Amino acid sequence: MKEFLKNNNFGKWGWAMIFYAGISYYISAALSTDGLNFYPAQFEAAYGWNAGMITTMAGFAGWLSLIGPVIFAQIITKLGISKSAGIINIITGILVLVFANTNNRIVFIIMIFAINFVVGNVQLNLIPNNIMNVWFPRKKGIALGWATMGMQICTATVIAILTALTIKFESVAVAYSIFGDIIIVYGILSFFWVKDNPESLGLYPDNEPISKEEFEANKREFESHVSRWTIGKLLKDRNT
């Protein structure tokens, strides 16, 4: 038990970051893989659109999203994690509102591609992974284990939640509109919730005390760091 408590001593703000990342994983799963078990049939019933076609388009959207990290990584590098999380989650919520309320099949398909492009990169990978890397350099595996529970919780709950909302309001559009509104609120909270690094709060990475000299050195290194990697170097790297 002592070892468990020691390994999971992330501190108040550390746990806040883990919880934030868990919600991010939940959103990504809800709008991509888990959502596919729900919305194709619902929108076919509502508008007569073929569920198989919707699923196929979502599959193509997943492949297209593979080019997203190059774009979003540049945005996060320039804006920082907090601002990027806030802005992109607000955009995601707006996309979901359009997705939910359009009765135009072409617009609906475009929204499928747009949503997958964003959540498959930002909410699934870039935002939570950056938080894990910066806040928990030594305990990242444990922190990530807690955070990724968001995806499993999503799988266990999101279909039931969306089904209940659809039945209550007799509309899949309303169900997804509520979800879109929640994501927008989550995006607004991100500006205050997400912190780019623990040093900005006077805290230590992994919530482990270090000397004042080490703290100041780490803070200076973080603020002045310039990566040796460029897009060109990454594309030439054999691991890439």
Tab-separated table of C-alpha atoms in Angstrom:
chain	number	residue	atom	x	y	z
A	1	MET	CA	0.000	0.000	0.000
A	2	LYS	CA	2.855	2.399	0.828
A	3	GLU	CA	4.419	1.743	-2.579
A	4	PHE	CA	1.044	2.316	-4.267
A	5	LEU	CA	0.535	5.619	-2.478
A	6	LYS	CA	4.098	6.700	-3.294
A	7	ASN	CA	3.772	5.887	-6.999
A	8	ASN	CA	0.396	7.637	-7.221
A	9	ASN	CA	1.297	10.732	-5.223
A	10	PHE	CA	0.626	13.165	-8.060
A	11	GLY	CA	-0.627	16.034	-5.920
A	12	LYS	CA	-3.846	18.040	-6.352
A	13	TRP	CA	-2.844	19.672	-9.632
A	14	GLY	CA	-1.288	16.480	-10.949
A	15	TRP	CA	-4.533	14.596	-10.437
A	16	ALA	CA	-6.392	17.513	-12.040
A	17	MET	CA	-4.239	17.086	-15.159
A	18	ILE	CA	-4.838	13.318	-15.188
A	19	PHE	CA	-8.590	13.849	-14.855
A	20	TYR	CA	-8.513	16.415	-17.661
A	21	ALA	CA	-6.637	13.993	-19.923
A	22	GLY	CA	-9.173	11.278	-19.036
A	23	ILE	CA	-12.049	13.491	-20.202
A	24	SER	CA	-10.099	14.239	-23.380
A	25	TYR	CA	-9.782	10.507	-24.054
A	26	TYR	CA	-13.499	10.083	-23.334
A	27	ILE	CA	-14.435	12.723	-25.909
A	28	SER	CA	-12.154	11.233	-28.556
A	29	ALA	CA	-13.659	7.769	-28.136
A	30	ALA	CA	-17.230	9.076	-27.994
A	31	LEU	CA	-16.875	10.959	-31.279
A	32	SER	CA	-14.946	8.298	-33.173
A	33	THR	CA	-14.873	4.568	-32.435
A	34	ASP	CA	-17.600	4.214	-29.791
A	35	GLY	CA	-19.883	6.685	-31.544
A	36	LEU	CA	-19.913	4.442	-34.612
A	37	ASN	CA	-21.917	1.934	-32.596
A	38	PHE	CA	-24.674	4.514	-32.274
A	39	TYR	CA	-25.007	7.396	-34.698
A	40	PRO	CA	-25.037	5.685	-38.164
A	41	ALA	CA	-28.254	3.809	-37.381
A	42	GLN	CA	-29.780	6.810	-35.618
A	43	PHE	CA	-29.204	9.206	-38.496
A	44	GLU	CA	-30.396	6.590	-40.975
A	45	ALA	CA	-33.655	6.417	-39.009
A	46	ALA	CA	-33.893	10.202	-38.783
A	47	TYR	CA	-33.010	11.175	-42.363
A	48	GLY	CA	-32.920	7.978	-44.384
A	49	TRP	CA	-29.159	8.154	-44.940
A	50	ASN	CA	-27.538	4.756	-45.411
A	51	ALA	CA	-25.825	3.611	-42.188
A	52	GLY	CA	-23.231	1.605	-44.139
A	53	MET	CA	-22.288	4.707	-46.119
A	54	ILE	CA	-21.905	6.721	-42.901
A	55	THR	CA	-19.658	4.044	-41.370
A	56	THR	CA	-17.546	3.879	-44.527
A	57	MET	CA	-17.082	7.659	-44.574
A	58	ALA	CA	-16.001	7.539	-40.927
A	59	GLY	CA	-13.418	4.905	-41.870
A	60	PHE	CA	-12.013	7.114	-44.631
A	61	ALA	CA	-12.006	10.033	-42.188
A	62	GLY	CA	-9.843	8.011	-39.818
A	63	TRP	CA	-7.227	7.496	-42.528
A	64	LEU	CA	-7.288	11.164	-43.524
A	65	SER	CA	-6.688	12.201	-39.911
A	66	LEU	CA	-3.217	10.623	-40.076
A	67	ILE	CA	-1.835	13.846	-41.576
A	68	GLY	CA	-3.231	15.881	-38.694
A	69	PRO	CA	-0.337	15.618	-36.203
A	70	VAL	CA	1.920	17.685	-38.474
A	71	ILE	CA	-0.612	20.529	-38.458
A	72	PHE	CA	-1.775	20.411	-34.846
A	73	ALA	CA	1.719	19.913	-33.412
A	74	GLN	CA	2.711	23.262	-34.921
A	75	ILE	CA	-0.353	24.925	-33.394
A	76	ILE	CA	0.386	23.506	-29.938
A	77	THR	CA	4.049	24.494	-30.213
A	78	LYS	CA	3.098	28.112	-30.937
A	79	LEU	CA	0.120	28.511	-28.584
A	80	GLY	CA	0.984	26.151	-25.743
A	81	ILE	CA	-1.114	23.308	-24.367
A	82	SER	CA	-3.674	25.378	-22.445
A	83	LYS	CA	-4.671	27.781	-25.230
A	84	SER	CA	-4.652	25.010	-27.837
A	85	ALA	CA	-6.856	22.785	-25.679
A	86	GLY	CA	-9.337	25.588	-25.107
A	87	ILE	CA	-9.591	26.781	-28.695
A	88	ILE	CA	-9.657	23.342	-30.314
A	89	ASN	CA	-12.240	21.911	-27.902
A	90	ILE	CA	-14.523	24.888	-28.542
A	91	ILE	CA	-14.122	24.272	-32.286
A	92	THR	CA	-14.875	20.574	-31.717
A	93	GLY	CA	-18.082	21.440	-29.879
A	94	ILE	CA	-19.192	23.704	-32.726
A	95	LEU	CA	-18.472	20.964	-35.274
A	96	VAL	CA	-20.599	18.550	-33.225
A	97	LEU	CA	-23.472	21.059	-33.163
A	98	VAL	CA	-23.355	21.349	-36.962
A	99	PHE	CA	-23.051	17.539	-37.250
A	100	ALA	CA	-26.111	17.118	-35.035
A	101	ASN	CA	-28.392	19.667	-36.647
A	102	THR	CA	-27.729	19.613	-40.375
A	103	ASN	CA	-30.174	17.823	-42.627
A	104	ASN	CA	-27.809	18.138	-45.584
A	105	ARG	CA	-26.028	14.845	-46.256
A	106	ILE	CA	-22.936	16.488	-47.797
A	107	VAL	CA	-22.493	18.818	-44.813
A	108	PHE	CA	-23.004	15.847	-42.492
A	109	ILE	CA	-20.225	13.864	-44.216
A	110	ILE	CA	-17.901	16.888	-44.115
A	111	MET	CA	-18.547	17.120	-40.361
A	112	ILE	CA	-17.667	13.442	-39.940
A	113	PHE	CA	-14.305	14.100	-41.608
A	114	ALA	CA	-13.732	17.329	-39.651
A	115	ILE	CA	-14.590	15.819	-36.267
A	116	ASN	CA	-12.438	12.727	-36.837
A	117	PHE	CA	-9.592	14.920	-38.066
A	118	VAL	CA	-9.655	16.924	-34.845
A	119	VAL	CA	-10.454	14.340	-32.168
A	120	GLY	CA	-8.248	11.656	-33.705
A	121	ASN	CA	-5.264	13.940	-33.244
A	122	VAL	CA	-5.881	16.524	-30.557
A	123	GLN	CA	-8.213	14.950	-27.979
A	124	LEU	CA	-6.792	11.458	-28.451
A	125	ASN	CA	-3.075	12.138	-28.733
A	126	LEU	CA	-1.520	15.586	-28.746
A	127	ILE	CA	-3.172	17.327	-25.782
A	128	PRO	CA	-3.206	14.443	-23.250
A	129	ASN	CA	0.201	13.137	-24.354
A	130	ASN	CA	1.797	16.565	-23.994
A	131	ILE	CA	0.301	16.882	-20.513
A	132	MET	CA	1.652	13.454	-19.551
A	133	ASN	CA	5.130	14.194	-20.923
A	134	VAL	CA	5.507	17.547	-19.184
A	135	TRP	CA	3.818	16.837	-15.867
A	136	PHE	CA	4.958	13.250	-15.311
A	137	PRO	CA	8.347	12.612	-16.944
A	138	ARG	CA	9.156	9.677	-14.616
A	139	LYS	CA	5.651	8.528	-13.680
A	140	LYS	CA	4.146	8.882	-17.134
A	141	GLY	CA	3.251	5.197	-17.408
A	142	ILE	CA	1.240	5.222	-14.189
A	143	ALA	CA	-0.395	8.590	-14.920
A	144	LEU	CA	-1.277	7.468	-18.440
A	145	GLY	CA	-2.790	4.289	-17.039
A	146	TRP	CA	-5.217	6.338	-14.960
A	147	ALA	CA	-5.968	8.819	-17.751
A	148	THR	CA	-6.661	6.232	-20.454
A	149	MET	CA	-9.400	4.797	-18.270
A	150	GLY	CA	-11.426	7.585	-19.867
A	151	MET	CA	-11.669	5.527	-23.052
A	152	GLN	CA	-12.894	2.412	-21.229
A	153	ILE	CA	-15.402	4.438	-19.216
A	154	CYS	CA	-16.619	5.928	-22.505
A	155	THR	CA	-17.113	2.487	-24.040
A	156	ALA	CA	-19.124	1.421	-20.996
A	157	THR	CA	-21.332	4.526	-20.765
A	158	VAL	CA	-21.578	6.715	-23.869
A	159	ILE	CA	-24.046	4.591	-25.849
A	160	ALA	CA	-26.335	4.328	-22.841
A	161	ILE	CA	-26.145	8.096	-22.274
A	162	LEU	CA	-26.791	9.005	-25.916
A	163	THR	CA	-29.624	6.459	-26.125
A	164	ALA	CA	-31.264	7.848	-22.986
A	165	LEU	CA	-31.008	11.421	-24.301
A	166	THR	CA	-32.370	10.417	-27.716
A	167	ILE	CA	-35.344	8.671	-26.121
A	168	LYS	CA	-36.010	11.503	-23.661
A	169	PHE	CA	-35.995	14.245	-26.299
A	170	GLU	CA	-37.130	11.996	-29.166
A	171	SER	CA	-34.245	13.326	-31.247
A	172	VAL	CA	-30.678	12.199	-31.929
A	173	ALA	CA	-29.972	15.807	-32.954
A	174	VAL	CA	-30.801	17.053	-29.451
A	175	ALA	CA	-28.699	14.289	-27.874
A	176	TYR	CA	-25.616	15.279	-29.853
A	177	SER	CA	-26.353	18.984	-29.398
A	178	ILE	CA	-26.171	18.520	-25.628
A	179	PHE	CA	-22.882	16.683	-26.088
A	180	GLY	CA	-21.572	19.501	-28.304
A	181	ASP	CA	-22.553	22.125	-25.700
A	182	ILE	CA	-20.732	20.161	-22.992
A	183	ILE	CA	-17.558	20.052	-25.126
A	184	ILE	CA	-17.725	23.837	-25.647
A	185	VAL	CA	-17.986	24.365	-21.872
A	186	TYR	CA	-15.072	21.928	-21.420
A	187	GLY	CA	-13.094	24.005	-23.917
A	188	ILE	CA	-13.777	27.237	-22.025
A	189	LEU	CA	-12.725	25.565	-18.756
A	190	SER	CA	-9.528	24.377	-20.452
A	191	PHE	CA	-8.103	27.909	-20.453
A	192	PHE	CA	-8.173	27.866	-16.635
A	193	TRP	CA	-7.819	24.133	-15.977
A	194	VAL	CA	-4.851	23.127	-18.130
A	195	LYS	CA	-1.417	24.353	-17.079
A	196	ASP	CA	1.419	24.120	-19.580
A	197	ASN	CA	3.882	22.863	-16.963
A	198	PRO	CA	4.031	22.315	-13.191
A	199	GLU	CA	6.811	24.889	-12.778
A	200	SER	CA	4.365	27.661	-13.726
A	201	LEU	CA	2.495	26.856	-10.502
A	202	GLY	CA	5.640	26.519	-8.425
A	203	LEU	CA	5.252	22.721	-8.431
A	204	TYR	CA	7.603	19.889	-9.298
A	205	PRO	CA	7.311	17.360	-12.145
A	206	ASP	CA	5.908	14.055	-10.786
A	207	ASN	CA	5.092	15.995	-7.588
A	208	GLU	CA	8.521	15.007	-6.247
A	209	PRO	CA	10.459	17.638	-4.267
A	210	ILE	CA	13.736	18.860	-5.726
A	211	SER	CA	16.154	21.544	-4.634
A	212	LYS	CA	15.469	25.192	-5.405
A	213	GLU	CA	18.490	25.193	-7.726
A	214	GLU	CA	17.169	22.176	-9.667
A	215	PHE	CA	13.719	23.750	-9.837
A	216	GLU	CA	15.055	27.000	-11.294
A	217	ALA	CA	17.300	25.109	-13.727
A	218	ASN	CA	14.387	22.973	-14.942
A	219	LYS	CA	12.201	26.050	-15.368
A	220	ARG	CA	14.891	27.855	-17.395
A	221	GLU	CA	15.448	24.777	-19.543
A	222	PHE	CA	11.720	24.412	-20.245
A	223	GLU	CA	11.279	28.076	-21.147
A	224	SER	CA	14.364	28.226	-23.403
A	225	HIS	CA	14.132	24.779	-24.987
A	226	VAL	CA	14.354	24.656	-28.775
A	227	SER	CA	13.839	21.238	-30.312
A	228	ARG	CA	16.459	19.954	-32.725
A	229	TRP	CA	13.686	18.262	-34.670
A	230	THR	CA	12.133	19.813	-37.763
A	231	ILE	CA	9.406	18.400	-39.996
A	232	GLY	CA	12.057	17.538	-42.583
A	233	LYS	CA	14.220	15.667	-40.072
A	234	LEU	CA	11.224	13.757	-38.748
A	235	LEU	CA	10.149	12.653	-42.213
A	236	LYS	CA	13.680	11.436	-42.965
A	237	ASP	CA	14.028	9.558	-39.687
A	238	ARG	CA	13.873	5.785	-40.113
A	239	ASN	CA	11.570	5.391	-37.088
A	240	THR	CA	9.072	7.802	-38.634
